[in-house]
Amino acid sequence: MTDSTADLPPYSHELDWPDGLEPYQVINLHGTQGEPFAHYAWMRRNAPVLRCATADGDVWVFSRHADVRWGLRKPKLFSSVVNQQDEFKAILTVLDDPDHARLRQVIAGAFTPKAVSALEDRVRQTASHYFSELLAAGGGEVIESFTKPLAWTTVCNVLDIPLDDLDRVGALADGMLTFFIRVSRGAPGNPPHDEESFRELMDYMRSHLIRLHEAGNDALVGAVARAWLDERIITEQEASELCCLIFQAGFETTARLMAETFRYLADDPALLVRLRKEPEVAQRFVEELVRLRGPLHRAFRRATQDVELGGVTVPKDALVHFVIASASRDELVWSDPDSLDVDREEQGHFGFGYGVHGCLGAPLARLEAQAAAELIAAHVAEVRYDPDRDLAWLQGNTISYGPDWLRVELLPLSGESQGSPAQ
Amino acid sequence: MRDNRVVIVGAGHAGVQAATLLAEARRGLEITLLELEASWPYERPPLSKEGLRPDAETAVTVLHRRGFYADQGINLVRGAPVTAIDRGAKKVMLGTGEPLPYDHLVLATGSLPLSLPVPGSELEGIAQLKTAQDAERLRLELGRRQRILVVGAGYIGLEVAAAAAKAGAEVTVLEHQDRVMARVTSAPVSRFYEDLHRAAGVHLQLGCTVQSFQGVQRVERILTTDGQVFEADLVVVAVGVRPNESLAQDAGLQCRDGVLIDERARTSDPAIYAIGDMSRLVSPGDPHGVRLESVQSATAQAKAAASDILGGGEIQTEVPWFWTVQHGVRLQTAGLRRDDDELLLRGDPATGQFSVLYLRSGRLAAIDTVGSLRDFGPGKRLIAAGPKIDRSRAVDSSIRLTEATDGNSREQAEGPHKTTSTAISDVSAVPASTSAIRVVDRMGAEHDVEWEEGQSLMEALRDAGLPVLASCGGTAACATCHVHLPPDAVEALGARSDDELDLLEDAEDYDPRTSRLSCQVPCHASLAGVAVRLAEEG
């Protein structure tokens, strides 16, 4: 016992954190980790493996690129089934193969680069529609008025959900996320309302599946329905849950990410000018944005056996967090890692995850974010916001990071006829 | 007069589906769903399949979460036997003695397993499989008993035999027909499954009839009419079912091995419907009618009954279909075969994947697909549409089944010029740098895939719609795009990176001579025409 204790990594709360940094904790209840990049930088230097004591036991936190990369390549050593729970059967992030592969295969065809390119015109039209309203108003809160409607409309398009149902489904999906985080990640949640929302959303998706199956839908929902009703390779619950998952995953992270577009272009007016002159830079801009601000910071795993990693032995059954948002800023891989540099040569960030659980919707998220960036560049002379007054970070009770809300002022390009940006 | 009280007796697939459809119509119906069993309504097909696996936590998969019925306004009463129907007063009598009035009554009481009327059938240790409780009990027994005898080689008997063999028991199946599944399929399919069972160590005794069960209190052996003796620790009798129609018979509804119904699921009493295993659909053209035991048929009849209660609407006839899984190999059937159908074999049973087509007057009447669902959807569509089948094309599994109709062959025969010119224009439409490769998927089906320069092999496979997950997006960070190439092609491509080897060596289907991650294989002139096989997952 004493021998092995010597090799145990330190507890976060026992470490001597510098002034201004509260000890890192896995649930950001106090709002001190809305933007935890200073924590990560300190952890990479001083405690690349640490433990956080939680009510459910120790969580082993890895923050260096090399360790995160190694761990995420080994799904057999690090299982994604971190909690024993009976509520969710088809949320891909908490499943291992073969279930993960079986379910992912049902929906993967809808998110390949080729399939997503067929959506490009619709996404650009939708983006243009909401953006012109925001621009006509001289700016506003970007998540509610632009990024969320864009992401919602797009995911409704993918799922063939009538736009009239959007507000109801959107509200239920918010509740579902809260419930999921409560059940799977131990956050407080909002019982019993979060669970009720999830049930109601499941019933909605079930009816939606049956309706579209009968209508012979040949898009994504039709494929899920056929896998359930005809091929019987997935269950009813899995079918409904896959639809819930796609809806939820389709807007939450993308909407947060796109909000960051405005912030970076406000902070770096020269980049805005460059994007206007060289639209092809938008692609690299988005990639850097995902590296720096991908809204999911951690991959949650459980060790299936004793594993040596980062100079320690992670015991079997230990809960492990691989901090992908830290790995994507590791000084050992990226020069000047905290700055957004569209000309940088280093590649291979983990903003969309890494390994077998890589983000399925990445091509669609990239497309939406690029459309947003190109619209701003094409129609806005200057983006302004006051970080103290116009911005609040998400905190607590969630697994994503990023702006909770962000208000901006948009100065249109001279000669721009307000409210009607060209396609 | 009230018209909104619906009582449904039986909460299997049919009853629950009818209740759900009626509730979803939101027409203010008072829906009462009565179930004899105390459990929450559950799925039947898994009971004899996944439900019997020793590592299963439970044999039962519920049809809906518990709160569903209340949320939908369905009054589900479990553990509620119905003792009689008073058609004059439009009431059903509950086991408690209470009457329950109805305006529309839907009977969905399913079927009951047949038992063997031979001496000794009352002994302990003779099991049947019908309910969730039966399955739970059987699952525990399978792990404990050494010698298991299954009587009856239909779907259920063979599924149980497969589960028992997997649980490590010594299994013998006794069947009085000369082949397995003789009622539901043809000889080639029977032979294939017989081989499969034998390879898994199951003993098959065909053409052999049970004379008696023997034992002191508990069954110890079976005697057959030809004098054989089979020792047993456990016997499972799976010799078919009969419709559970006594309630309907007692009420004077017309029955003949099933409650007689029309295409709207109406019985001889206009206020009463019968759906699922217990019903027999008759029509003026088919007075003998047909009684089916399948989820698909139960669900279709539930739809018909619900639509009639809700005031009509067109009834869509569906092609019936069925499936079984034995030793991991799926047999899925569409349509209803007859012994006098003409048989066409499509594909080679030796590969583990083939189909049998059943032709009647030159049209597809039914299809059995084994080990692969590739022909299932197309087959079902052809059965519904009813075109004449071109036999020579239908047996060629490299031709898609939907293109094996007579019309297609005529077009081909009459228009060689047209075919040629199409081919030429196709070629000219594709960039010169494209090469065509031949891909065999995990079901054994072959595909021609175009591979454009600049694409990785993974991208070409994925764009062709093949099941290549490529979860990591092509970064050599997972093994979901694992393929096999000919050894000389692998050699010509040069060394694999450490990252790639790292993942391949961890993959189940790794072969050092042939394995590659397709995302790491660039398009190259030397690979034109190469044969690619998708690796097994995991």
Coordinates of C-alpha atoms in Angstrom, one line a residue, chain B residues 4-522:
Chain B
N4 CA -65.7 6.4 -27.5
R5 CA -64.9 3.5 -25.2
V6 CA -62.3 1.1 -26.6
V7 CA -61.4 -2.0 -24.7
I8 CA -58.4 -4.0 -25.8
V9 CA -57.8 -7.4 -24.4
G10 CA -54.1 -8.4 -24.5
A11 CA -51.1 -6.2 -24.4
G12 CA -48.7 -8.0 -26.8
H13 CA -47.3 -6.3 -29.9
A14 CA -50.8 -6.1 -31.5
G15 CA -52.7 -4.8 -28.5
V16 CA -50.1 -2.2 -27.5
Q17 CA -49.8 -1.0 -31.1
A18 CA -53.6 -0.6 -31.4
A19 CA -53.8 1.3 -28.1
T20 CA -50.9 3.6 -29.2
L21 CA -52.3 4.4 -32.6
L22 CA -55.7 5.1 -31.1
A23 CA -54.2 7.3 -28.4
E24 CA -52.0 9.2 -30.9
A25 CA -55.1 10.1 -32.9
R26 CA -56.1 12.3 -30.0
R27 CA -59.8 11.8 -30.6
G28 CA -60.8 11.7 -27.0
L29 CA -61.2 7.9 -26.9
E30 CA -61.3 6.2 -23.5
I31 CA -58.8 3.4 -24.1
T32 CA -58.5 0.5 -21.7
L33 CA -55.8 -2.1 -22.3
L34 CA -56.2 -5.3 -20.3
E35 CA -53.3 -7.7 -19.8
L36 CA -53.5 -11.1 -18.2
E37 CA -49.8 -11.1 -17.2
A38 CA -48.6 -8.9 -14.4
S39 CA -45.5 -7.7 -16.2
W40 CA -45.2 -4.5 -18.2
P41 CA -45.9 -5.2 -21.9
Y42 CA -42.7 -6.6 -23.5
E43 CA -41.2 -7.7 -26.8
R44 CA -41.7 -11.3 -27.8
P45 CA -39.1 -12.0 -30.5
P46 CA -36.0 -11.5 -28.2
L47 CA -37.4 -14.0 -25.7
S48 CA -36.0 -17.0 -27.6
K49 CA -33.0 -15.0 -29.0
E50 CA -30.9 -12.5 -27.0
G51 CA -33.1 -13.1 -24.0
L52 CA -31.7 -16.6 -23.5
R53 CA -28.1 -15.6 -23.5
P54 CA -26.5 -16.6 -20.2
D55 CA -24.9 -13.1 -19.9
A56 CA -28.2 -11.3 -20.5
E57 CA -29.3 -9.3 -17.4
T58 CA -32.9 -10.2 -18.2
A59 CA -34.8 -11.9 -20.9
V60 CA -37.3 -9.0 -21.1
T61 CA -37.2 -5.9 -23.3
V62 CA -40.2 -3.7 -22.5
L63 CA -42.2 -2.3 -25.4
H64 CA -42.5 1.1 -23.8
R65 CA -41.1 2.8 -20.7
R66 CA -43.5 2.5 -17.8
G67 CA -44.8 6.1 -17.8
F68 CA -45.7 5.9 -21.5
Y69 CA -49.2 4.5 -21.1
A70 CA -50.3 7.0 -18.6
D71 CA -48.7 9.8 -20.6
Q72 CA -50.7 8.7 -23.7
G73 CA -53.9 8.5 -21.7
I74 CA -54.0 4.7 -22.1
N75 CA -55.5 2.9 -19.1
L76 CA -53.3 -0.1 -18.8
V77 CA -54.5 -2.7 -16.3
R78 CA -52.0 -5.5 -15.7
G79 CA -52.9 -8.9 -14.2
A80 CA -56.5 -8.5 -15.4
P81 CA -58.0 -11.7 -16.8
V82 CA -61.2 -11.4 -18.9
T83 CA -63.6 -14.2 -18.3
A84 CA -66.4 -13.5 -20.8
I85 CA -67.7 -11.2 -23.5
D86 CA -71.4 -10.1 -23.2
R87 CA -72.0 -9.0 -26.8
G88 CA -75.6 -8.1 -26.3
A89 CA -74.8 -5.7 -23.4
K90 CA -71.4 -4.8 -25.0
K91 CA -69.5 -5.6 -21.8
V92 CA -66.5 -7.7 -21.0
M93 CA -66.5 -9.5 -17.6
L94 CA -63.3 -9.2 -15.6
G95 CA -61.9 -11.8 -13.4
T96 CA -62.9 -9.7 -10.4
G97 CA -66.6 -10.2 -11.5
E98 CA -66.8 -6.5 -12.6
P99 CA -68.3 -5.7 -16.0
L100 CA -66.4 -3.3 -18.3
P101 CA -68.6 -1.7 -21.0
Y102 CA -67.2 -1.1 -24.4
D103 CA -68.2 0.5 -27.7
H104 CA -65.3 -1.1 -29.6
L105 CA -63.7 -4.3 -28.5
V106 CA -60.3 -5.4 -29.8
L107 CA -59.2 -8.9 -29.0
A108 CA -55.5 -9.5 -29.0
T109 CA -55.0 -12.5 -26.8
G110 CA -52.3 -14.1 -28.9
S111 CA -51.6 -17.8 -29.0
L112 CA -50.8 -20.6 -26.6
P113 CA -48.1 -23.2 -27.0
L114 CA -49.2 -26.7 -28.1
S115 CA -48.2 -29.5 -25.8
L116 CA -47.5 -33.1 -26.7
P117 CA -50.4 -35.3 -25.8
V118 CA -48.2 -38.3 -25.0
P119 CA -47.7 -40.3 -21.7
G120 CA -45.5 -38.5 -19.2
S121 CA -46.1 -35.0 -20.4
E122 CA -47.1 -34.0 -16.9
L123 CA -43.6 -34.7 -15.6
E124 CA -41.4 -31.9 -14.2
G125 CA -38.6 -30.7 -16.3
I126 CA -40.6 -30.3 -19.4
A127 CA -40.5 -26.6 -20.4
Q128 CA -42.2 -24.5 -23.0
L129 CA -41.4 -21.0 -24.1
K130 CA -44.1 -18.4 -24.6
T131 CA -44.0 -15.7 -22.0
A132 CA -41.3 -13.6 -20.4
Q133 CA -41.6 -15.7 -17.3
D134 CA -41.0 -18.9 -19.3
A135 CA -37.9 -17.2 -20.9
E136 CA -36.5 -16.1 -17.5
R137 CA -36.9 -19.6 -16.1
L138 CA -35.5 -21.3 -19.2
R139 CA -32.5 -19.0 -19.3
L140 CA -31.5 -20.0 -15.8
E141 CA -32.2 -23.7 -16.5
L142 CA -30.0 -23.7 -19.7
G143 CA -26.9 -22.9 -17.7
R144 CA -27.6 -25.6 -15.1
R145 CA -28.6 -28.6 -17.2
Q146 CA -26.2 -30.9 -19.0
R147 CA -28.4 -32.7 -21.5
I148 CA -31.1 -30.8 -23.1
L149 CA -33.7 -32.2 -25.5
V150 CA -35.6 -29.9 -27.7
V151 CA -38.8 -31.3 -29.3
G152 CA -39.6 -29.4 -32.5
A153 CA -37.3 -27.8 -35.1
G154 CA -39.2 -24.7 -35.9
Y155 CA -38.0 -21.1 -35.2
I156 CA -38.5 -21.3 -31.5
G157 CA -37.1 -24.8 -31.0
L158 CA -34.0 -24.1 -33.1
E159 CA -33.4 -20.7 -31.4
V160 CA -33.6 -22.4 -28.0
A161 CA -31.2 -25.2 -29.2
A162 CA -28.7 -22.5 -30.3
A163 CA -28.9 -20.8 -27.0
A164 CA -28.5 -24.0 -25.1
A165 CA -25.5 -25.0 -27.1
K166 CA -24.0 -21.6 -26.5
A167 CA -24.6 -22.1 -22.8
G168 CA -22.5 -25.3 -23.0
A169 CA -25.1 -27.9 -22.8
E170 CA -25.3 -31.1 -24.9
V171 CA -28.3 -30.5 -27.1
T172 CA -30.4 -32.8 -29.2
V173 CA -33.3 -31.7 -31.3
L174 CA -36.1 -34.1 -32.2
E175 CA -38.2 -33.3 -35.2
H176 CA -40.9 -35.5 -36.8
Q177 CA -40.4 -33.9 -40.3
D178 CA -37.4 -34.9 -42.4
R179 CA -35.9 -31.5 -42.2
V180 CA -35.8 -28.4 -39.9
M181 CA -38.2 -25.5 -40.4
A182 CA -40.1 -27.6 -42.9
R183 CA -43.3 -25.5 -42.5
V184 CA -41.7 -22.1 -43.1
T185 CA -38.9 -22.6 -45.6
S186 CA -37.6 -24.8 -48.4
A187 CA -35.0 -27.6 -48.4
P188 CA -31.9 -25.6 -49.3
V189 CA -32.5 -23.3 -46.4
S190 CA -33.3 -26.2 -44.1
R191 CA -30.1 -28.0 -45.1
F192 CA -28.0 -24.8 -44.5
Y193 CA -29.3 -24.4 -41.0
E194 CA -29.0 -28.2 -40.3
D195 CA -25.3 -27.9 -41.1
L196 CA -25.0 -24.8 -39.0
H197 CA -26.5 -26.5 -36.0
R198 CA -24.4 -29.6 -36.4
A199 CA -21.2 -27.5 -36.7
A200 CA -22.1 -26.0 -33.4
G201 CA -22.4 -29.4 -31.8
V202 CA -26.2 -29.7 -31.8
H203 CA -27.5 -33.2 -32.6
L204 CA -30.4 -33.3 -35.0
Q205 CA -32.8 -36.3 -35.0
L206 CA -35.1 -35.8 -38.0
G207 CA -38.1 -37.9 -38.9
C208 CA -38.5 -39.1 -35.4
T209 CA -41.7 -38.9 -33.3
V210 CA -42.0 -38.7 -29.5
Q211 CA -43.9 -41.7 -28.0
S212 CA -43.6 -40.9 -24.3
F213 CA -41.7 -39.0 -21.6
Q214 CA -40.3 -41.2 -18.8
G215 CA -39.0 -40.5 -15.4
V216 CA -39.8 -40.5 -11.7
Q217 CA -41.4 -37.2 -10.9
R218 CA -38.9 -35.4 -13.2
V219 CA -38.4 -36.3 -16.8
E220 CA -35.3 -38.4 -17.4
R221 CA -35.7 -39.7 -21.0
I222 CA -37.8 -39.6 -24.2
L223 CA -38.9 -42.7 -26.1
T224 CA -39.6 -42.3 -29.8
T225 CA -41.9 -44.4 -31.9
D226 CA -39.0 -46.0 -33.7
G227 CA -37.6 -47.3 -30.4
Q228 CA -34.9 -44.8 -29.7
V229 CA -34.2 -43.5 -26.2
F230 CA -32.8 -40.1 -25.5
E231 CA -31.6 -39.2 -22.0
A232 CA -32.4 -35.7 -20.8
D233 CA -32.0 -33.3 -17.8
L234 CA -34.4 -30.9 -19.4
V235 CA -36.9 -31.1 -22.2
V236 CA -38.1 -28.0 -24.1
V237 CA -41.3 -28.6 -26.2
A238 CA -41.6 -26.2 -29.1
V239 CA -44.1 -27.8 -31.4
G240 CA -46.1 -24.8 -32.4
V241 CA -48.9 -22.7 -31.1
R242 CA -52.7 -22.5 -31.3
P243 CA -54.7 -19.3 -31.3
N244 CA -56.0 -18.3 -27.9
E245 CA -59.6 -18.0 -29.1
S246 CA -61.7 -19.5 -26.3
L247 CA -63.1 -16.1 -25.3
A248 CA -64.2 -15.4 -28.8
Q249 CA -65.5 -18.9 -29.3
D250 CA -67.6 -18.7 -26.1
A251 CA -69.0 -15.4 -27.3
G252 CA -70.1 -17.0 -30.5
L253 CA -67.7 -15.2 -32.9
Q254 CA -66.9 -17.2 -36.0
C255 CA -63.6 -19.1 -35.5
R256 CA -61.7 -21.6 -37.5
D257 CA -58.2 -22.1 -36.1
G258 CA -58.2 -18.4 -35.4
V259 CA -61.0 -15.8 -35.1
L260 CA -62.1 -15.0 -38.6
I261 CA -61.5 -11.4 -39.7
D262 CA -61.7 -9.2 -42.8
E263 CA -59.0 -6.9 -44.1
R264 CA -60.1 -4.3 -41.6
A265 CA -59.6 -6.8 -38.7
R266 CA -63.4 -7.0 -38.1
T267 CA -64.9 -10.2 -36.7
S268 CA -68.4 -11.4 -37.4
D269 CA -69.5 -8.9 -34.8
P270 CA -69.0 -5.3 -36.2
A271 CA -68.1 -4.0 -32.7
I272 CA -65.4 -6.5 -32.2
Y273 CA -61.9 -6.7 -33.8
A274 CA -59.4 -9.5 -33.5
I275 CA -55.7 -8.9 -34.2
G276 CA -52.4 -10.7 -34.0
D277 CA -51.6 -14.4 -33.6
M278 CA -55.2 -15.2 -32.7
S279 CA -56.8 -14.0 -35.9
R280 CA -57.3 -15.6 -39.3
L281 CA -57.7 -13.2 -42.2
V282 CA -60.2 -14.5 -44.8
S283 CA -61.5 -12.9 -48.0
P284 CA -64.0 -13.8 -50.7
G285 CA -61.0 -14.8 -52.9
D286 CA -59.4 -16.8 -50.1
P287 CA -62.0 -18.5 -47.9
H288 CA -59.4 -20.7 -46.2
G289 CA -57.6 -17.6 -45.2
V290 CA -54.2 -17.2 -43.5
R291 CA -53.2 -17.0 -39.9
L292 CA -49.7 -15.5 -39.2
E293 CA -47.5 -15.4 -36.2
S294 CA -45.4 -12.4 -36.6
V295 CA -44.8 -8.9 -35.2
Q296 CA -45.2 -7.4 -38.6
S297 CA -48.6 -9.0 -39.1
A298 CA -49.7 -8.1 -35.6
T299 CA -48.7 -4.5 -36.1
A300 CA -50.4 -4.3 -39.5
Q301 CA -53.6 -5.7 -38.2
A302 CA -53.5 -3.3 -35.2
K303 CA -53.2 -0.4 -37.8
A304 CA -56.2 -1.8 -39.7
A305 CA -58.3 -2.1 -36.6
A306 CA -57.3 1.4 -35.3
S307 CA -58.0 3.0 -38.6
D308 CA -61.5 1.4 -38.8
I309 CA -62.3 2.5 -35.3
L310 CA -61.2 6.0 -36.2
G311 CA -63.6 6.0 -39.1
G312 CA -62.0 4.2 -42.0
G313 CA -59.3 5.3 -44.4
E314 CA -57.6 3.0 -46.9
I315 CA -56.0 -0.2 -45.6
Q316 CA -52.6 -0.8 -47.0
T317 CA -51.7 -4.4 -47.6
E318 CA -48.2 -5.1 -46.4
V319 CA -45.9 -7.9 -47.5
P320 CA -45.6 -10.1 -44.4
W321 CA -42.2 -10.8 -43.1
F322 CA -40.5 -12.9 -40.5
W323 CA -37.1 -13.5 -39.1
T324 CA -35.1 -15.9 -36.9
V325 CA -31.5 -15.8 -35.7
Q326 CA -29.6 -19.1 -35.0
H327 CA -26.0 -19.3 -34.1
G328 CA -25.7 -15.6 -35.1
V329 CA -27.0 -16.3 -38.7
R330 CA -30.1 -14.4 -39.6
L331 CA -32.9 -15.9 -41.8
Q332 CA -35.3 -13.2 -42.9
T333 CA -38.3 -14.0 -45.0
A334 CA -40.7 -11.8 -46.9
G335 CA -43.9 -13.1 -48.4
L336 CA -45.6 -16.4 -48.0
R337 CA -44.1 -19.4 -49.8
R338 CA -46.0 -22.5 -50.9
D339 CA -44.6 -25.9 -51.4
D340 CA -45.5 -25.8 -55.1
D341 CA -43.5 -22.6 -55.8
E342 CA -40.6 -22.6 -58.2
L343 CA -37.3 -22.3 -56.4
L344 CA -34.4 -20.2 -57.5
L345 CA -31.1 -20.2 -55.5
R346 CA -29.3 -16.9 -55.6
G347 CA -25.7 -17.0 -54.2
D348 CA -23.8 -19.9 -52.8
P349 CA -24.8 -21.4 -49.4
A350 CA -21.2 -22.3 -48.9
T351 CA -20.3 -18.6 -48.5
G352 CA -22.9 -18.3 -45.6
Q353 CA -24.8 -15.7 -47.6
F354 CA -27.5 -16.5 -50.1
S355 CA -31.2 -16.1 -50.9
V356 CA -33.9 -18.4 -52.1
L357 CA -36.5 -16.9 -54.4
Y358 CA -40.0 -18.4 -54.6
L359 CA -41.7 -17.8 -57.9
R360 CA -45.3 -18.3 -58.6
S361 CA -46.5 -17.7 -62.2
G362 CA -43.1 -16.3 -62.9
R363 CA -43.5 -13.6 -60.3
L364 CA -41.7 -13.3 -56.9
A365 CA -44.1 -14.6 -54.2
A366 CA -41.6 -14.9 -51.3
I367 CA -37.9 -14.7 -50.6
D368 CA -35.7 -16.1 -47.9
T369 CA -32.5 -14.2 -47.2
V370 CA -29.8 -15.9 -45.3
G371 CA -26.8 -14.2 -43.6
S372 CA -27.3 -11.0 -45.5
L373 CA -30.1 -8.5 -45.8
R374 CA -28.9 -7.3 -49.2
D375 CA -31.8 -8.9 -51.1
F376 CA -34.4 -8.4 -48.5
G377 CA -35.6 -4.9 -49.2
P378 CA -35.5 -5.3 -53.0
G379 CA -37.2 -8.7 -52.7
K380 CA -40.0 -7.2 -50.6
R381 CA -40.6 -4.5 -53.1
L382 CA -40.7 -7.0 -56.0
I383 CA -43.2 -9.1 -54.1
A384 CA -45.4 -6.0 -53.7
A385 CA -45.0 -4.8 -57.3
G386 CA -45.3 -8.2 -58.9
P387 CA -43.2 -7.9 -62.1
K388 CA -42.2 -11.0 -64.1
I389 CA -38.8 -12.2 -63.0
D390 CA -35.9 -12.9 -65.4
R391 CA -34.6 -16.2 -64.0
S392 CA -31.1 -16.1 -65.4
R393 CA -30.5 -12.6 -64.0
A394 CA -32.2 -13.4 -60.7
V395 CA -29.7 -16.2 -59.9
D396 CA -26.7 -14.0 -60.7
S397 CA -26.0 -12.4 -57.3
S398 CA -23.7 -9.8 -58.9
I399 CA -26.8 -8.2 -60.5
R400 CA -29.0 -6.3 -58.1
L401 CA -32.3 -8.1 -57.5
T402 CA -34.4 -5.1 -58.5
E403 CA -32.7 -5.3 -61.9
A404 CA -33.6 -8.9 -62.4
T405 CA -37.0 -8.3 -63.8
D406 CA -38.1 -9.2 -67.3
G407 CA -38.3 -5.6 -68.4
N408 CA -34.7 -5.1 -67.6
S409 CA -33.5 -8.0 -69.6
R410 CA -35.6 -7.0 -72.6
E411 CA -34.0 -3.5 -72.6
Q412 CA -30.6 -5.1 -72.4
A413 CA -31.4 -7.6 -75.2
E414 CA -33.0 -5.1 -77.5
G415 CA -30.7 -2.2 -76.9
P416 CA -27.0 -3.2 -77.0
H417 CA -26.2 0.1 -78.7
K418 CA -27.9 2.0 -76.0
T419 CA -26.0 0.1 -73.4
T420 CA -22.7 0.7 -75.1
S421 CA -23.3 4.4 -75.5
T422 CA -24.3 4.8 -71.9
A423 CA -21.1 3.1 -70.9
I424 CA -19.0 5.4 -73.1
S425 CA -20.7 8.5 -71.8
D426 CA -20.2 7.3 -68.3
V427 CA -16.5 6.9 -68.9
S428 CA -16.1 10.3 -70.5
A429 CA -17.9 11.9 -67.6
V430 CA -15.4 10.7 -65.0
P431 CA -12.0 12.3 -64.6
A432 CA -9.3 10.3 -66.3
S433 CA -7.4 9.9 -63.0
T434 CA -10.2 7.9 -61.5
S435 CA -9.7 4.2 -61.1
A436 CA -12.2 1.5 -60.4
I437 CA -11.7 -0.9 -57.6
R438 CA -13.6 -4.0 -56.5
V439 CA -14.8 -4.0 -52.9
V440 CA -16.2 -6.9 -50.9
D441 CA -18.2 -5.8 -47.9
R442 CA -18.6 -7.6 -44.6
M443 CA -21.7 -9.5 -45.8
G444 CA -19.7 -10.8 -48.8
A445 CA -21.4 -8.6 -51.4
E446 CA -19.3 -7.1 -54.1
H447 CA -19.3 -3.4 -55.1
D448 CA -17.6 -1.5 -57.9
V449 CA -16.2 1.7 -56.4
E450 CA -14.8 4.8 -58.2
W451 CA -11.6 6.1 -56.6
E452 CA -10.7 9.7 -57.5
E453 CA -7.2 11.0 -57.3
G454 CA -6.6 13.0 -54.2
Q455 CA -9.0 10.9 -52.2
S456 CA -7.8 8.4 -49.6
L457 CA -9.1 4.9 -50.0
M458 CA -11.3 5.5 -47.0
E459 CA -12.9 8.5 -48.6
A460 CA -13.6 6.6 -51.8
L461 CA -15.2 3.7 -49.8
R462 CA -17.2 6.1 -47.6
D463 CA -18.5 8.2 -50.6
A464 CA -19.6 4.9 -52.2
G465 CA -21.9 4.4 -49.2
L466 CA -20.0 1.5 -47.8
P467 CA -20.2 0.9 -44.1
V468 CA -16.8 2.4 -43.3
L469 CA -17.2 4.5 -40.1
A470 CA -13.9 6.3 -40.2
S471 CA -14.8 7.7 -36.8
C472 CA -11.7 9.7 -36.2
G473 CA -12.1 11.5 -39.5
G474 CA -9.1 10.0 -41.2
T475 CA -6.4 10.8 -38.8
A476 CA -5.1 7.3 -38.1
A477 CA -6.5 7.5 -34.6
C478 CA -9.0 4.6 -34.7
A479 CA -9.3 1.4 -36.6
T480 CA -12.8 1.7 -38.0
C481 CA -11.6 2.0 -41.6
H482 CA -9.6 -1.2 -41.5
V483 CA -9.4 -3.1 -44.8
H484 CA -7.6 -6.0 -46.4
L485 CA -5.6 -5.6 -49.6
P486 CA -3.7 -8.2 -51.6
P487 CA -0.3 -8.8 -50.0
D488 CA 1.6 -7.6 -53.0
A489 CA -0.4 -4.3 -53.0
V490 CA 0.4 -3.8 -49.3
E491 CA 4.1 -4.4 -50.0
A492 CA 4.1 -2.0 -52.9
L493 CA 2.5 0.7 -50.7
G494 CA 5.5 0.7 -48.4
A495 CA 5.9 0.8 -44.7
R496 CA 3.0 1.6 -42.4
S497 CA 3.4 4.3 -39.8
D498 CA 3.8 3.4 -36.1
D499 CA 0.5 5.1 -35.5
E500 CA -1.2 2.8 -38.0
L501 CA 0.5 -0.4 -36.9
D502 CA -0.3 0.4 -33.3
L503 CA -4.0 0.4 -34.1
L504 CA -4.0 -2.5 -36.6
E505 CA -2.2 -4.7 -34.1
D506 CA -5.0 -4.1 -31.7
A507 CA -7.8 -4.9 -34.2
E508 CA -9.5 -8.3 -34.1
D509 CA -9.2 -9.0 -37.8
Y510 CA -5.5 -8.0 -38.1
D511 CA -3.4 -9.8 -40.7
P512 CA 0.1 -8.4 -41.0
R513 CA 0.3 -9.2 -44.7
T514 CA -3.0 -7.6 -45.8
S515 CA -4.2 -5.1 -43.2
R516 CA -4.3 -1.4 -43.8
L517 CA -6.1 1.6 -42.4
S518 CA -7.8 2.8 -45.6
C519 CA -7.5 6.5 -44.5
Q520 CA -3.7 6.1 -44.9
V521 CA -3.8 4.6 -48.4
P522 CA -3.6 7.4 -51.1

